Each structure stands twice: as C-alpha cells, then as structure tokens.
Amino acid sequence: GAGGAGAGGAGAGGAGAPGGGGGLSCHAYQHVQHSRVTAKYLVSNATSHKHPFGAIAELVDNALDSGVCATQFVIDFKSGPEVGGVECLVLMDNGPGIDQSTLSKMLGFGFSEKSGQQIGQYGNGFKSGSMRLADDALVFTKCNETKSVGFLSQTFLREEKIEDVRIPMVTWSNDDDARVVSGTPEETTESLAAITKYSVFNTEEALMNP
C-alpha cells in the first residue's frame, strides 16, 4: 500500500508534470531535502510478514533467484561459544557472492536492478524478512576479489540512539586480508567498531573467519 502510493501516486508523477521537465538537470537539485529512513521503519516494515515462516521463505527465494544462482540453501541454528552463546538462526547459500557495492544496495532500501516479475524487484525482501526473524542481521559474503560483512541492526541503532538507519560494512581483500576502503578510513573504522561491539563476533579476526 505505502509503496504504491509513494511511487505512482500524485506526488511523483502528477505533480512533476506541469514543470515539463524543462531544463534543469538532476544535479541542480542537490540541496533539496533527502527522504529519511528511520530506525523505527525496520520494525514496521517487517510486519509485512505475518508469520516467521513467510520471512524465511522470502530469504530462500532471494537465494534461489536467477541473479544469485545458488543451488544449495542451508538453515541452521547455533548457540555455542562460536557465537558467544547467543541463539542465532544461520542461513547459508552457495551463490557466487557479491562485492561491497552490491552489498550496500542489498542492505539499503529500494535499490534493485531487477525488473518485471523477478524476485526482489522492489529491493525490500531481505530487510523485511531478516528483521521479522531477529533484531539484528549480520551478512557475510565472499566473491572473487573481496569478502565483506554488513550489519543491519536494531540493537546498534537503539543503543546508540541513532534515528536514521545506518548500516556498518567492512570489506577485506582475499589476497592479503587487508581492509578495502571504499569510502573514508573513518567510515571503515567506525563500522568495524560497531560490528564488533554489537554483533556476536567481537574481533576483526573472527569476522574474517566466521
């Protein structure tokens, strides 16, 4: 309901028409206020799944999508010392992995390069599914050149009293385990600090070898 009204309703399509698209490029609107996604939205968005099994099915569908090409999907439960004694639902697939840029889009809202009837065309399924199952989701992925971890966490946002959704991410090179900085060094440092403080892995070494 909310998605349809925002995207196709009077706001985006109708109101923009009288301007005729006449002349100003998108770069002329850099100072227009951005839309915000608040931490509370993680909770409300998850209510699209009435039952936990529906949320799990969403995550399985994403893994088996043609763009991921996974042929195996495993669901496990862990609560031993390797996860700090915390009860964790573990979902794994044997897909080819993704780089940090793609991981950032996956953990963000509304980013999708899919179209038509493809699973994930609205860029929302992972967020709604994972947040229906738990307060925190830690994503590990490895592709040809890099390995990355991303942390979608209600606990982190709540404890740090952060209003907007922020998603810590860290990437390492597969060759020498050196950190790969895509933004600023401070962004990587703060992301690592947040993940090791609020996830079940409290060291960088543990994150690189889950």
Coordinates of C-alpha atoms in Angstrom, one line a residue:
G1 CA 0.0 0.0 0.0
A2 CA 2.5 2.6 1.1
G3 CA 4.9 1.8 -1.7
G4 CA 2.3 2.2 -4.4
A5 CA 1.1 5.5 -3.1
G6 CA 4.6 6.9 -2.9
A7 CA 5.8 5.8 -6.3
G8 CA 2.9 6.1 -8.6
G9 CA 0.6 8.5 -6.9
A10 CA 0.1 12.2 -7.2
G11 CA 3.4 13.1 -5.6
A12 CA 5.9 11.7 -8.0
G13 CA 4.2 11.5 -11.4
G14 CA 1.4 14.1 -11.4
A15 CA 3.0 17.0 -9.6
G16 CA 6.1 16.9 -11.6
A17 CA 4.3 17.0 -15.0
P18 CA 3.4 20.8 -15.2
G19 CA 7.1 21.6 -15.0
G20 CA 7.6 19.9 -18.3
G21 CA 11.0 18.5 -17.3
G22 CA 12.2 21.7 -18.9
G23 CA 15.8 22.3 -18.5
L24 CA 17.3 21.6 -15.1
S25 CA 19.4 18.5 -14.7
C26 CA 19.3 16.3 -11.6
H27 CA 22.5 18.0 -10.4
A28 CA 20.6 21.2 -10.0
Y29 CA 18.7 19.8 -7.0
Q30 CA 21.5 18.8 -4.7
H31 CA 20.1 20.9 -1.9
V32 CA 16.6 19.5 -1.9
Q33 CA 16.0 17.6 1.3
H34 CA 16.5 13.9 1.1
S35 CA 13.9 11.3 2.2
R36 CA 14.9 9.7 5.6
V37 CA 14.5 6.1 6.6
T38 CA 14.2 6.0 10.4
A39 CA 15.2 3.1 12.6
K40 CA 11.5 2.5 13.6
Y41 CA 10.8 1.6 9.9
L42 CA 12.9 -1.6 10.3
V43 CA 10.2 -2.8 12.7
S44 CA 7.1 -1.6 10.8
N45 CA 8.5 -2.9 7.5
A46 CA 8.9 -6.4 9.0
T47 CA 5.2 -6.6 9.7
S48 CA 4.6 -7.4 6.0
H49 CA 5.4 -11.0 7.1
K50 CA 2.6 -12.2 9.4
H51 CA 4.5 -15.4 10.2
P52 CA 8.2 -16.2 10.6
F53 CA 8.0 -19.0 8.0
G54 CA 6.9 -16.4 5.5
A55 CA 10.1 -14.4 6.3
I56 CA 12.3 -17.5 5.9
A57 CA 10.6 -18.2 2.6
E58 CA 11.5 -14.7 1.4
L59 CA 15.1 -15.2 2.2
V60 CA 15.2 -18.6 0.5
D61 CA 13.5 -17.1 -2.6
N62 CA 16.2 -14.4 -2.8
A63 CA 19.0 -17.0 -2.6
L64 CA 17.4 -19.2 -5.3
D65 CA 16.7 -16.2 -7.6
S66 CA 18.3 -16.4 -11.1
G67 CA 20.5 -13.5 -10.4
V68 CA 22.1 -15.3 -7.4
C69 CA 22.4 -18.8 -9.0
A70 CA 22.6 -20.6 -5.7
T71 CA 21.9 -24.3 -5.9
Q72 CA 22.1 -25.1 -2.2
F73 CA 20.5 -23.4 0.8
V74 CA 21.1 -24.4 4.4
I75 CA 19.2 -23.3 7.5
D76 CA 20.9 -24.0 10.8
F77 CA 20.7 -23.0 14.5
K78 CA 23.7 -22.1 16.6
S79 CA 24.1 -21.1 20.2
G80 CA 27.5 -22.3 21.2
P81 CA 30.7 -20.5 22.1
E82 CA 31.5 -19.7 18.5
V83 CA 28.6 -17.2 18.6
G84 CA 29.0 -16.1 22.2
G85 CA 26.3 -18.3 23.5
V86 CA 23.7 -16.2 21.7
E87 CA 20.8 -18.0 19.9
C88 CA 21.4 -17.5 16.1
L89 CA 19.5 -18.6 13.1
V90 CA 22.0 -19.2 10.3
L91 CA 21.1 -19.1 6.6
M92 CA 23.7 -20.0 4.1
D93 CA 23.8 -20.5 0.3
N94 CA 26.5 -21.4 -2.2
G95 CA 26.0 -18.5 -4.6
P96 CA 29.0 -16.7 -6.1
G97 CA 28.9 -13.8 -3.5
I98 CA 28.7 -10.1 -4.1
D99 CA 31.1 -7.1 -3.7
Q100 CA 30.7 -4.3 -1.3
S101 CA 28.8 -2.0 -3.7
T102 CA 26.2 -4.7 -4.3
L103 CA 26.0 -5.5 -0.5
S104 CA 25.4 -1.8 0.2
K105 CA 22.4 -1.8 -2.2
M106 CA 21.1 -5.1 -0.8
L107 CA 21.1 -3.7 2.8
G108 CA 19.7 -0.3 1.7
F109 CA 16.1 0.4 0.9
G110 CA 14.6 0.5 -2.6
F111 CA 17.7 -0.4 -4.6
S112 CA 17.1 -3.0 -7.2
E113 CA 18.4 -3.6 -10.7
K114 CA 15.7 -6.3 -11.3
S115 CA 12.6 -5.8 -13.3
G116 CA 9.4 -7.5 -14.5
Q117 CA 8.4 -10.4 -12.3
Q118 CA 11.8 -11.1 -10.9
I119 CA 12.1 -11.8 -7.1
G120 CA 13.5 -8.7 -5.4
Q121 CA 12.4 -6.2 -8.0
Y122 CA 11.4 -3.8 -5.2
G123 CA 14.6 -4.1 -3.1
N124 CA 12.8 -4.8 0.1
G125 CA 12.6 -8.6 0.8
F126 CA 15.9 -9.1 2.7
K127 CA 15.2 -6.2 5.1
S128 CA 11.6 -7.2 5.8
G129 CA 12.4 -10.9 6.1
S130 CA 15.5 -10.6 8.3
M131 CA 14.0 -8.0 10.7
R132 CA 10.9 -10.2 11.1
L133 CA 13.2 -13.0 12.4
A134 CA 15.6 -11.1 14.6
D135 CA 16.6 -7.6 15.8
D136 CA 20.0 -8.0 14.1
A137 CA 21.2 -9.5 10.8
L138 CA 24.9 -10.0 10.1
V139 CA 25.6 -10.7 6.4
F140 CA 28.8 -12.4 5.3
T141 CA 29.6 -12.6 1.6
K142 CA 32.7 -13.5 -0.5
C143 CA 33.3 -13.0 -4.2
N144 CA 36.4 -13.4 -6.4
E145 CA 38.4 -10.4 -5.0
T146 CA 36.9 -9.5 -1.7
K147 CA 35.0 -10.6 1.3
S148 CA 32.6 -8.3 3.1
V149 CA 30.4 -8.2 6.2
G150 CA 27.3 -5.9 6.6
F151 CA 25.3 -5.3 9.8
L152 CA 21.6 -4.4 9.7
S153 CA 21.0 -3.9 13.4
Q154 CA 18.1 -2.6 15.5
T155 CA 20.3 -3.1 18.6
F156 CA 23.1 -0.9 17.3
L157 CA 20.7 1.9 16.3
R158 CA 18.7 1.7 19.6
E159 CA 21.7 1.5 22.0
E160 CA 23.5 4.4 20.2
K161 CA 20.2 6.4 19.9
I162 CA 20.7 6.8 16.2
E163 CA 17.4 7.9 14.5
D164 CA 18.3 7.2 10.8
V165 CA 19.2 3.8 9.6
R166 CA 22.9 3.3 9.3
I167 CA 24.5 0.1 8.1
P168 CA 28.1 -0.7 9.2
M169 CA 30.0 -2.5 6.5
V170 CA 33.6 -3.7 6.2
T171 CA 35.4 -5.3 3.3
W172 CA 38.8 -7.1 3.1
S173 CA 40.9 -8.3 0.2
N174 CA 41.0 -12.0 -0.4
D175 CA 44.7 -11.8 -1.3
D176 CA 46.2 -10.4 2.0
D177 CA 43.2 -9.7 4.3
A178 CA 43.9 -6.0 4.1
R179 CA 40.9 -3.7 4.6
V180 CA 39.4 -2.3 1.4
V181 CA 38.3 1.3 2.0
S182 CA 35.6 2.3 -0.4
G183 CA 34.5 5.5 1.4
T184 CA 36.7 7.1 4.1
P185 CA 39.0 5.4 6.6
E186 CA 36.8 6.7 9.4
E187 CA 33.8 5.0 7.9
T188 CA 35.6 1.7 7.9
T189 CA 36.9 2.1 11.4
E190 CA 33.6 3.1 12.9
S191 CA 31.8 0.3 11.0
L192 CA 34.2 -2.3 12.5
A193 CA 33.8 -0.8 15.9
A194 CA 30.0 -1.0 15.7
I195 CA 30.0 -4.6 14.4
T196 CA 32.4 -5.9 17.0
K197 CA 30.6 -4.2 19.8
Y198 CA 27.0 -5.2 18.9
S199 CA 27.3 -8.5 16.9
V200 CA 28.2 -11.9 18.2
F201 CA 31.7 -11.6 16.7
N202 CA 33.9 -9.3 18.9
T203 CA 37.1 -9.2 16.9
E204 CA 38.1 -8.5 13.3
E205 CA 39.8 -11.9 13.0
A206 CA 36.5 -13.6 14.0
L207 CA 34.6 -11.6 11.3
M208 CA 37.1 -12.6 8.6
N209 CA 36.8 -16.3 9.6
P210 CA 33.2 -16.9 10.8

